[in-house]
Coordinates of C-alpha atoms in Angstrom, one line a residue:
Chain A
M1 CA 11.7 0.1 -19.6
S2 CA 12.0 -0.4 -15.9
S3 CA 15.8 -0.9 -16.1
D4 CA 15.9 2.4 -17.8
L5 CA 13.9 3.9 -14.9
L6 CA 16.3 2.3 -12.4
D7 CA 19.3 3.8 -14.3
R8 CA 17.8 7.2 -14.0
I9 CA 17.1 6.7 -10.3
A10 CA 20.7 5.6 -9.7
S11 CA 22.0 8.6 -11.6
G12 CA 20.1 10.9 -9.2
D13 CA 17.1 11.8 -11.3
R14 CA 14.6 12.9 -8.6
R15 CA 11.6 12.8 -11.0
A16 CA 12.4 9.2 -11.9
L17 CA 12.8 8.3 -8.2
A18 CA 9.4 9.9 -7.4
R19 CA 7.8 7.9 -10.3
G20 CA 9.5 4.7 -9.1
L21 CA 8.1 5.2 -5.6
S22 CA 4.6 5.6 -6.9
S23 CA 5.1 2.5 -9.0
V24 CA 5.9 0.3 -6.0
E25 CA 3.2 2.0 -3.8
D26 CA 0.5 1.3 -6.5
R27 CA 1.9 -2.1 -7.4
A28 CA 1.8 -0.7 -11.0
P29 CA 2.8 -2.9 -13.9
G30 CA 6.6 -3.5 -14.0
F31 CA 7.1 -2.8 -10.3
R32 CA 8.6 -6.3 -9.7
D33 CA 11.1 -5.7 -12.5
L34 CA 12.1 -2.4 -11.0
L35 CA 12.6 -3.9 -7.5
R36 CA 14.5 -6.9 -8.9
G37 CA 17.1 -4.4 -10.3
A38 CA 17.2 -2.4 -7.1
S39 CA 17.7 -5.3 -4.8
G40 CA 21.2 -5.8 -6.2
S41 CA 22.4 -2.3 -5.3
A42 CA 20.5 -2.0 -2.0
G43 CA 22.4 -2.2 1.3
A44 CA 24.6 0.9 1.5
A45 CA 22.2 3.4 3.1
H46 CA 21.8 3.3 6.9
R47 CA 18.1 2.7 7.4
V48 CA 16.9 4.4 10.6
G49 CA 13.4 4.1 11.9
L50 CA 11.9 6.6 14.2
T51 CA 8.7 5.7 16.1
G52 CA 6.7 6.8 19.1
A53 CA 3.3 8.1 20.1
P54 CA 1.6 10.9 18.3
G55 CA 3.0 14.3 19.3
V56 CA 6.4 13.2 20.7
G57 CA 8.2 15.1 18.0
K58 CA 9.1 12.6 15.3
S59 CA 8.8 14.9 12.3
T60 CA 10.7 17.7 14.1
L61 CA 13.5 15.3 15.1
V62 CA 13.7 13.9 11.6
S63 CA 14.1 17.4 10.3
A64 CA 16.8 18.2 13.0
L65 CA 18.7 15.0 12.2
T66 CA 18.6 15.9 8.5
T67 CA 20.1 19.3 9.2
E68 CA 22.9 17.7 11.2
A69 CA 23.6 15.0 8.6
R70 CA 23.7 17.6 5.8
K71 CA 26.3 19.5 7.8
R72 CA 28.4 16.3 7.5
G73 CA 27.8 16.1 3.8
R74 CA 25.5 13.2 3.8
R75 CA 22.6 12.8 1.3
V76 CA 19.4 12.1 3.2
A77 CA 16.0 10.6 2.2
I78 CA 13.0 10.7 4.4
L79 CA 9.9 8.4 4.2
A80 CA 7.2 10.0 6.3
I81 CA 4.2 7.7 6.9
D82 CA 0.8 8.9 8.0
P83 CA -2.4 6.8 8.4
S84 CA -5.0 6.1 5.7
S85 CA -8.6 6.2 6.6
P86 CA -9.9 2.6 6.9
F87 CA -13.3 3.9 5.7
T88 CA -12.5 6.1 2.6
G89 CA -8.9 5.2 1.9
G90 CA -8.0 8.8 1.9
A91 CA -5.2 10.3 3.9
L92 CA -3.9 13.7 5.0
L93 CA -0.1 13.6 4.9
G94 CA 1.1 16.5 6.9
D95 CA 4.7 15.7 7.9
R96 CA 6.2 18.1 5.4
V97 CA 4.9 21.0 7.4
R98 CA 7.8 20.4 9.8
M99 CA 10.4 19.7 7.1
T100 CA 10.4 22.9 5.1
D101 CA 14.0 23.7 5.9
H102 CA 15.2 21.1 3.5
L103 CA 12.7 21.6 0.6
L104 CA 15.2 23.3 -1.8
D105 CA 18.2 21.1 -0.9
Q106 CA 18.8 18.9 -3.8
D107 CA 20.5 16.3 -1.6
V108 CA 17.4 15.8 0.6
F109 CA 14.4 13.9 -0.7
V110 CA 11.2 13.7 1.2
R111 CA 8.3 11.4 0.4
S112 CA 5.1 11.2 2.3
M113 CA 3.4 7.8 2.2
A114 CA -0.1 6.8 3.4
S115 CA -0.3 3.5 5.3
R116 CA -2.9 2.1 2.8
G117 CA -4.4 -0.4 5.1
A118 CA -1.1 -1.8 6.6
Q119 CA -1.0 -2.2 10.3
G120 CA 2.0 -1.7 12.6
G121 CA 2.8 2.0 11.8
L122 CA 4.2 1.4 8.3
S123 CA 2.8 1.1 4.8
T124 CA 2.7 -2.1 2.7
A125 CA 5.4 -0.8 0.3
T126 CA 7.8 0.6 2.9
G127 CA 10.5 -1.9 2.4
D128 CA 10.3 -1.6 -1.4
A129 CA 10.5 2.2 -1.1
L130 CA 13.6 1.8 1.1
D131 CA 15.2 -0.3 -1.6
L132 CA 14.6 2.4 -4.2
L133 CA 16.0 5.1 -2.0
D134 CA 19.0 3.0 -1.3
A135 CA 19.5 2.4 -5.0
A136 CA 19.3 6.2 -5.5
G137 CA 22.5 6.5 -3.4
F138 CA 21.3 8.2 -0.2
D139 CA 23.6 7.7 2.7
L140 CA 20.9 8.0 5.4
V141 CA 17.3 7.0 5.1
L142 CA 15.0 8.1 7.9
V143 CA 11.6 6.3 8.2
E144 CA 9.1 8.1 10.3
T145 CA 6.2 5.9 11.3
V146 CA 2.6 6.6 11.9
G147 CA 2.2 7.9 15.4
A148 CA 2.5 4.5 16.9
G149 CA 0.7 2.6 19.7
Q150 CA 2.4 0.2 22.0
G151 CA 2.2 -2.8 19.6
D152 CA 3.2 -1.0 16.4
V153 CA 6.7 -2.5 16.1
D154 CA 6.9 -3.3 12.4
V155 CA 9.5 -0.6 11.8
A156 CA 12.0 -2.6 13.7
A157 CA 11.7 -5.3 11.0
E158 CA 12.4 -2.8 8.2
A159 CA 15.0 -0.6 9.8
E160 CA 18.6 -1.4 10.7
T161 CA 18.4 0.9 13.7
T162 CA 15.2 1.8 15.5
C163 CA 14.8 4.9 17.7
V164 CA 11.8 5.0 19.9
L165 CA 10.9 8.5 21.0
F166 CA 9.4 9.6 24.2
A167 CA 8.4 13.0 25.5
P168 CA 7.4 14.5 28.9
G169 CA 3.8 14.5 29.7
A170 CA 2.9 11.2 28.0
G171 CA 2.5 8.4 30.5
D172 CA 4.5 7.1 33.4
A173 CA 7.0 4.3 34.2
I174 CA 4.4 1.6 33.9
Q175 CA 3.8 2.5 30.2
A176 CA 7.5 2.0 29.7
M177 CA 7.4 -1.5 31.2
K178 CA 4.7 -2.8 28.8
S179 CA 5.6 -5.1 25.9
G180 CA 6.0 -3.9 22.4
L181 CA 7.5 -0.6 21.5
M182 CA 10.0 -0.5 24.4
E183 CA 11.5 -3.8 23.3
V184 CA 12.2 -3.0 19.7
A185 CA 14.4 0.1 20.4
D186 CA 18.1 0.2 19.7
L187 CA 18.1 3.8 21.0
W188 CA 15.6 5.3 23.4
V189 CA 15.3 9.0 22.7
V190 CA 13.7 11.4 25.1
N191 CA 12.7 14.5 23.1
K192 CA 11.7 17.9 24.5
A193 CA 14.6 17.6 26.9
D194 CA 14.3 21.4 27.6
D195 CA 11.2 20.5 29.6
D196 CA 11.8 20.1 33.3
R197 CA 10.1 16.7 33.4
A198 CA 12.3 15.1 30.7
E199 CA 14.9 13.9 33.2
R200 CA 12.2 12.0 35.0
V201 CA 11.1 10.3 31.7
R202 CA 14.7 9.2 31.2
A203 CA 14.9 7.8 34.7
D204 CA 11.7 5.9 34.2
I205 CA 13.0 4.4 31.0
L206 CA 16.3 3.4 32.6
S207 CA 14.7 1.9 35.6
S208 CA 12.3 -0.1 33.4
L209 CA 15.2 -1.4 31.2
M210 CA 17.3 -2.3 34.2
L211 CA 14.7 -4.8 35.4
H212 CA 15.8 -7.3 32.8
D213 CA 19.1 -8.0 31.1
P214 CA 20.1 -4.4 30.2
P215 CA 22.8 -3.9 27.5
D216 CA 26.2 -2.8 28.9
D217 CA 26.0 0.6 27.2
L218 CA 22.5 1.3 28.4
D219 CA 23.3 4.7 29.7
E220 CA 24.6 5.7 26.2
R221 CA 21.6 4.3 24.5
V222 CA 19.0 6.4 26.3
R223 CA 19.5 9.8 24.8
M224 CA 18.2 13.3 25.6
V225 CA 17.5 15.6 22.7
S226 CA 15.5 18.8 22.0
A227 CA 14.6 18.6 18.4
S228 CA 13.3 22.1 18.3
T229 CA 16.5 23.7 19.7
G230 CA 18.8 21.2 18.1
S231 CA 20.4 20.3 21.5
G232 CA 21.6 16.7 21.6
V233 CA 20.9 16.1 18.0
A234 CA 24.6 16.0 16.9
A235 CA 25.3 13.5 19.7
L236 CA 22.3 11.4 18.5
L237 CA 23.7 11.3 15.0
D238 CA 27.1 10.3 16.5
A239 CA 25.4 7.4 18.3
L240 CA 23.7 6.3 15.1
D241 CA 27.0 6.3 13.2
A242 CA 28.7 4.4 16.0
R243 CA 26.0 1.8 16.0
L244 CA 26.3 1.3 12.2
D245 CA 30.1 0.9 12.6
Q246 CA 29.5 -1.6 15.3
L247 CA 26.9 -3.6 13.2
E248 CA 29.3 -3.6 10.3
A249 CA 32.3 -4.7 12.3
S250 CA 30.5 -7.5 14.1
G251 CA 28.9 -8.9 10.9
A252 CA 25.5 -8.2 12.4
R253 CA 24.6 -5.8 9.6
A254 CA 24.7 -8.6 7.0
E255 CA 22.7 -10.9 9.3
S256 CA 20.0 -8.3 9.9
R257 CA 19.7 -7.7 6.1
R258 CA 19.2 -11.4 5.7
E259 CA 16.5 -11.4 8.4
R260 CA 14.8 -8.4 6.9
I261 CA 14.6 -10.0 3.5
R262 CA 13.1 -13.1 5.1
Y263 CA 10.5 -11.0 6.8
R264 CA 9.7 -9.2 3.6
V265 CA 9.3 -12.4 1.6
G266 CA 6.6 -13.4 4.1
R267 CA 4.9 -10.1 3.9
A268 CA 4.9 -10.1 0.1
A269 CA 3.4 -13.7 0.0
A270 CA 0.7 -12.6 2.5
E271 CA -0.1 -9.6 0.3
T272 CA -0.7 -11.9 -2.7
L273 CA -2.9 -14.2 -0.6
R274 CA -4.9 -11.4 0.8
E275 CA -5.5 -10.0 -2.7
A276 CA -6.7 -13.5 -3.8
T277 CA -9.3 -13.6 -1.0
E278 CA -10.7 -10.3 -2.3
T279 CA -11.4 -11.7 -5.8
S280 CA -14.6 -13.4 -6.8
S281 CA -12.8 -16.7 -7.4
S282 CA -12.7 -17.2 -3.6
D283 CA -16.5 -16.9 -3.3
A284 CA -16.9 -20.7 -3.9
L285 CA -14.5 -21.4 -1.0
V286 CA -16.4 -19.1 1.3
D287 CA -19.7 -20.7 0.3
D288 CA -18.4 -24.1 1.1
V289 CA -17.5 -23.0 4.6
L290 CA -20.9 -21.2 5.0
Q291 CA -22.8 -24.3 4.1
G292 CA -20.7 -26.6 6.3
R293 CA -19.0 -28.5 3.5
S294 CA -15.5 -27.4 4.7
S295 CA -13.7 -25.5 7.4
V296 CA -12.0 -22.1 7.2
H297 CA -8.7 -24.0 7.3
D298 CA -9.7 -26.3 4.4
A299 CA -10.7 -23.2 2.4
A300 CA -7.3 -21.6 3.2
E301 CA -5.5 -24.7 1.9
A302 CA -7.5 -24.6 -1.3
L303 CA -6.8 -20.9 -1.7
L304 CA -3.0 -21.6 -1.3
R305 CA -3.2 -24.3 -3.9
S306 CA -5.0 -22.1 -6.4
V307 CA -2.7 -19.1 -5.9
A308 CA 0.3 -21.4 -6.3
S309 CA -1.0 -22.8 -9.6
T310 CA -1.8 -19.3 -11.1
S311 CA 1.2 -17.3 -10.0
S312 CA 4.0 -19.5 -11.4
G313 CA 4.7 -16.9 -14.2
E314 CA 5.5 -13.2 -14.0
Q315 CA 2.4 -11.2 -13.2
P316 CA 1.4 -8.6 -15.8
Chain B
M1 CA -3.6 -2.2 -5.2
S2 CA -5.5 0.6 -6.8
R3 CA -4.0 3.9 -7.9
K4 CA -4.8 6.7 -5.5
I5 CA -5.2 10.3 -6.6
R6 CA -2.4 12.3 -4.9
V7 CA -3.0 16.1 -4.4
L8 CA -0.6 18.7 -3.0
V9 CA -2.4 21.4 -1.2
A10 CA -0.3 24.5 -0.6
K11 CA -0.5 28.1 0.4
P12 CA 2.0 30.2 -1.5
G13 CA 2.8 33.7 -0.6
L14 CA 2.4 35.8 2.5
D15 CA -1.3 35.6 3.6
G16 CA -2.1 33.5 6.6
H17 CA -5.6 32.5 5.8
D18 CA -5.3 28.8 5.8
R19 CA -8.9 27.9 6.8
G20 CA -9.9 27.3 3.1
A21 CA -6.9 25.2 2.4
K22 CA -7.6 23.0 5.4
V23 CA -11.3 22.6 4.5
V24 CA -10.3 21.6 1.0
A25 CA -7.6 19.2 2.2
T26 CA -10.0 17.5 4.6
A27 CA -12.7 17.2 1.9
L28 CA -10.3 15.6 -0.6
R29 CA -9.1 13.2 2.1
D30 CA -12.7 12.2 2.8
A31 CA -13.2 11.7 -0.9
G32 CA -10.5 9.0 -0.7
M33 CA -7.6 11.0 -2.0
E34 CA -4.1 11.2 -0.6
V35 CA -3.5 14.8 0.3
I36 CA 0.0 16.2 1.0
Y37 CA -0.5 19.4 3.0
T38 CA 2.5 21.7 3.1
G39 CA 1.3 24.5 5.2
L40 CA 1.7 28.3 5.0
H41 CA 4.2 30.6 3.3
Q42 CA 5.5 28.3 0.5
T43 CA 7.4 29.7 -2.4
P44 CA 6.6 28.5 -5.9
E45 CA 10.0 26.8 -5.9
M46 CA 9.1 24.9 -2.8
I47 CA 5.7 23.9 -4.1
V48 CA 6.9 22.6 -7.4
E49 CA 9.8 20.7 -5.8
A50 CA 7.4 19.1 -3.3
A51 CA 5.0 18.2 -6.1
L52 CA 7.9 16.5 -8.0
Q53 CA 9.1 14.5 -5.0
E54 CA 5.6 13.4 -4.1
D55 CA 4.7 12.6 -7.7
V56 CA 1.2 14.2 -7.3
D57 CA -1.5 14.3 -10.0
V58 CA -2.8 17.6 -8.8
I59 CA -1.4 20.8 -7.3
G60 CA -4.0 22.9 -5.5
L61 CA -3.1 26.5 -4.4
S62 CA -5.0 28.7 -2.1
V63 CA -4.4 32.4 -2.4
H64 CA -6.1 35.2 -0.6
S65 CA -3.4 37.9 -0.9
G66 CA -4.3 39.3 -4.3
A67 CA -1.0 38.0 -5.7
H68 CA -2.6 35.1 -7.4
V69 CA -1.6 36.1 -11.0
P70 CA 2.2 36.2 -10.4
L71 CA 2.1 33.1 -8.1
F72 CA 0.1 30.9 -10.4
R73 CA 2.2 32.0 -13.4
K74 CA 5.5 31.3 -11.6
V75 CA 4.2 27.8 -10.5
L76 CA 3.1 27.1 -14.1
T77 CA 6.5 28.1 -15.4
L78 CA 8.4 26.0 -12.9
M79 CA 6.1 23.0 -13.6
Q80 CA 7.0 23.2 -17.2
E81 CA 10.7 23.5 -16.4
N82 CA 10.6 20.5 -14.1
G83 CA 8.7 18.2 -16.5
L84 CA 5.4 18.5 -14.5
G85 CA 3.4 19.6 -17.5
D86 CA 1.0 16.7 -17.1
V87 CA 0.1 17.7 -13.5
L88 CA -3.2 19.6 -13.0
L89 CA -2.8 23.0 -11.4
T90 CA -6.0 24.2 -9.7
G91 CA -6.9 26.2 -6.7
G92 CA -9.0 29.0 -5.3
G93 CA -9.3 32.0 -3.1
I94 CA -10.3 35.6 -3.7
I95 CA -9.7 35.6 -7.4
P96 CA -11.7 37.8 -9.9
A97 CA -13.4 36.0 -12.7
E98 CA -11.3 37.7 -15.4
D99 CA -8.1 36.6 -13.7
M100 CA -9.4 33.0 -13.5
K101 CA -10.1 33.1 -17.2
M102 CA -6.7 34.5 -18.0
L103 CA -4.8 32.0 -15.9
R104 CA -6.9 29.2 -17.5
E105 CA -5.8 30.3 -20.9
E106 CA -2.2 30.3 -19.7
G107 CA -2.4 26.6 -18.7
A108 CA -4.0 26.5 -15.2
G109 CA -7.1 24.4 -14.6
R110 CA -10.4 25.7 -13.2
L111 CA -10.1 28.0 -10.2
F112 CA -12.7 28.2 -7.6
G113 CA -14.1 31.1 -5.6
P114 CA -15.8 31.4 -2.2
G115 CA -19.0 29.4 -1.7
T116 CA -17.9 26.6 -4.0
A117 CA -19.2 23.2 -2.7
T118 CA -16.3 20.9 -1.9
S119 CA -18.2 18.2 -3.8
E120 CA -17.8 20.3 -7.0
L121 CA -14.0 20.4 -6.5
V122 CA -13.9 16.7 -5.8
S123 CA -15.8 15.8 -9.0
Y124 CA -13.6 18.3 -11.0
I125 CA -10.4 16.6 -9.8
R126 CA -11.7 13.1 -10.4
E127 CA -12.8 13.9 -13.9
S128 CA -9.6 15.7 -14.7
V129 CA -7.4 13.0 -13.5
N130 CA -9.6 10.8 -15.5
Q131 CA -9.9 8.0 -13.1
E132 CA -12.7 5.9 -11.7
S133 CA -12.1 6.4 -8.0
A134 CA -14.1 5.0 -5.1

């Protein structure tokens, strides 16, 4: 059944792809089989993450990059992630408002995803969704994160190339020196370059990066774009292409794929464990700690053992 | 992980009155649904393509232009053509009762007029999608 769905996804059936994406998001029955099939064909698409504070222009730049990539005949998929409410679980996914140019283009696929409780600017199923988009034969997959804070760096673990966006009017040089977001970038992109203050933002980023071990091509890697006018967008796509060629040639691409899988194995295991803590079978372990018979760490050990003994077979 | 109700909220056609659509989108969000908001001036083709890519359970249209009959009809036709016959099409706006009835007979779900409590819409969607949602 799921191999049939995967065949339809690989043949370009957009309805099948949409269904498959829901299946991995919902952890619906059969989603593991679907992903098992997809993991073999994954690895062709360039996975590019775009992150940055709310309002720096992530959606608009994603749309502009898509326009440019389409001119070059590439098939483009977009995963646009917005936050879920921690209280109701609901979400308002509004990134499509800025992507209407591509809605009727059969070679562009846009999917909005809610973060569904995941931290770090992504959703739990981001990596799985990327595998399906890859299996569907897209050349370029753009992942737009939740408007990220300084520590929201998970996108760098899921993407091959991470662009961190900045815009004038949002903080000074000291913000750029802080840990986190600055460090995970492969490309630093100053959007809204038509604003007079944009050059200053670029200078702040450069001076911060030059404090410690800057890459040789630093000047090339801090890009100025105006997503709304399209200025600098073609050059940014050139830079993304050049980076992919370089990763491929040096063997770093295969290595990063390996590391990404390692990271995702850990995430998937953690997800299974977290679900186990939410079932009533963990109540006894919690009671033991409450009544002083064991520690939190003893309970965790016991939980690991019970999960290991029940999950040896395929889950329904 | 539990299944979430996904709803596309769209404004087809030329009128710019998006207050109602935004109120509804926010109410559905607060009821725990995932709402894909597409903004103003969407064509029926854009709406149905977005619904397909987003794999939604429900399409909600807001129309205040008077063109609700052709717009709802066109969306219904495109939904059938794209294999989205199982998706609920609902919506609201300034729509006379006889038009609501007629569109309902043609395959749309319930349509809602001004003054409807958002809680009524929430229960209608939950019941229609036939799901126990928190």
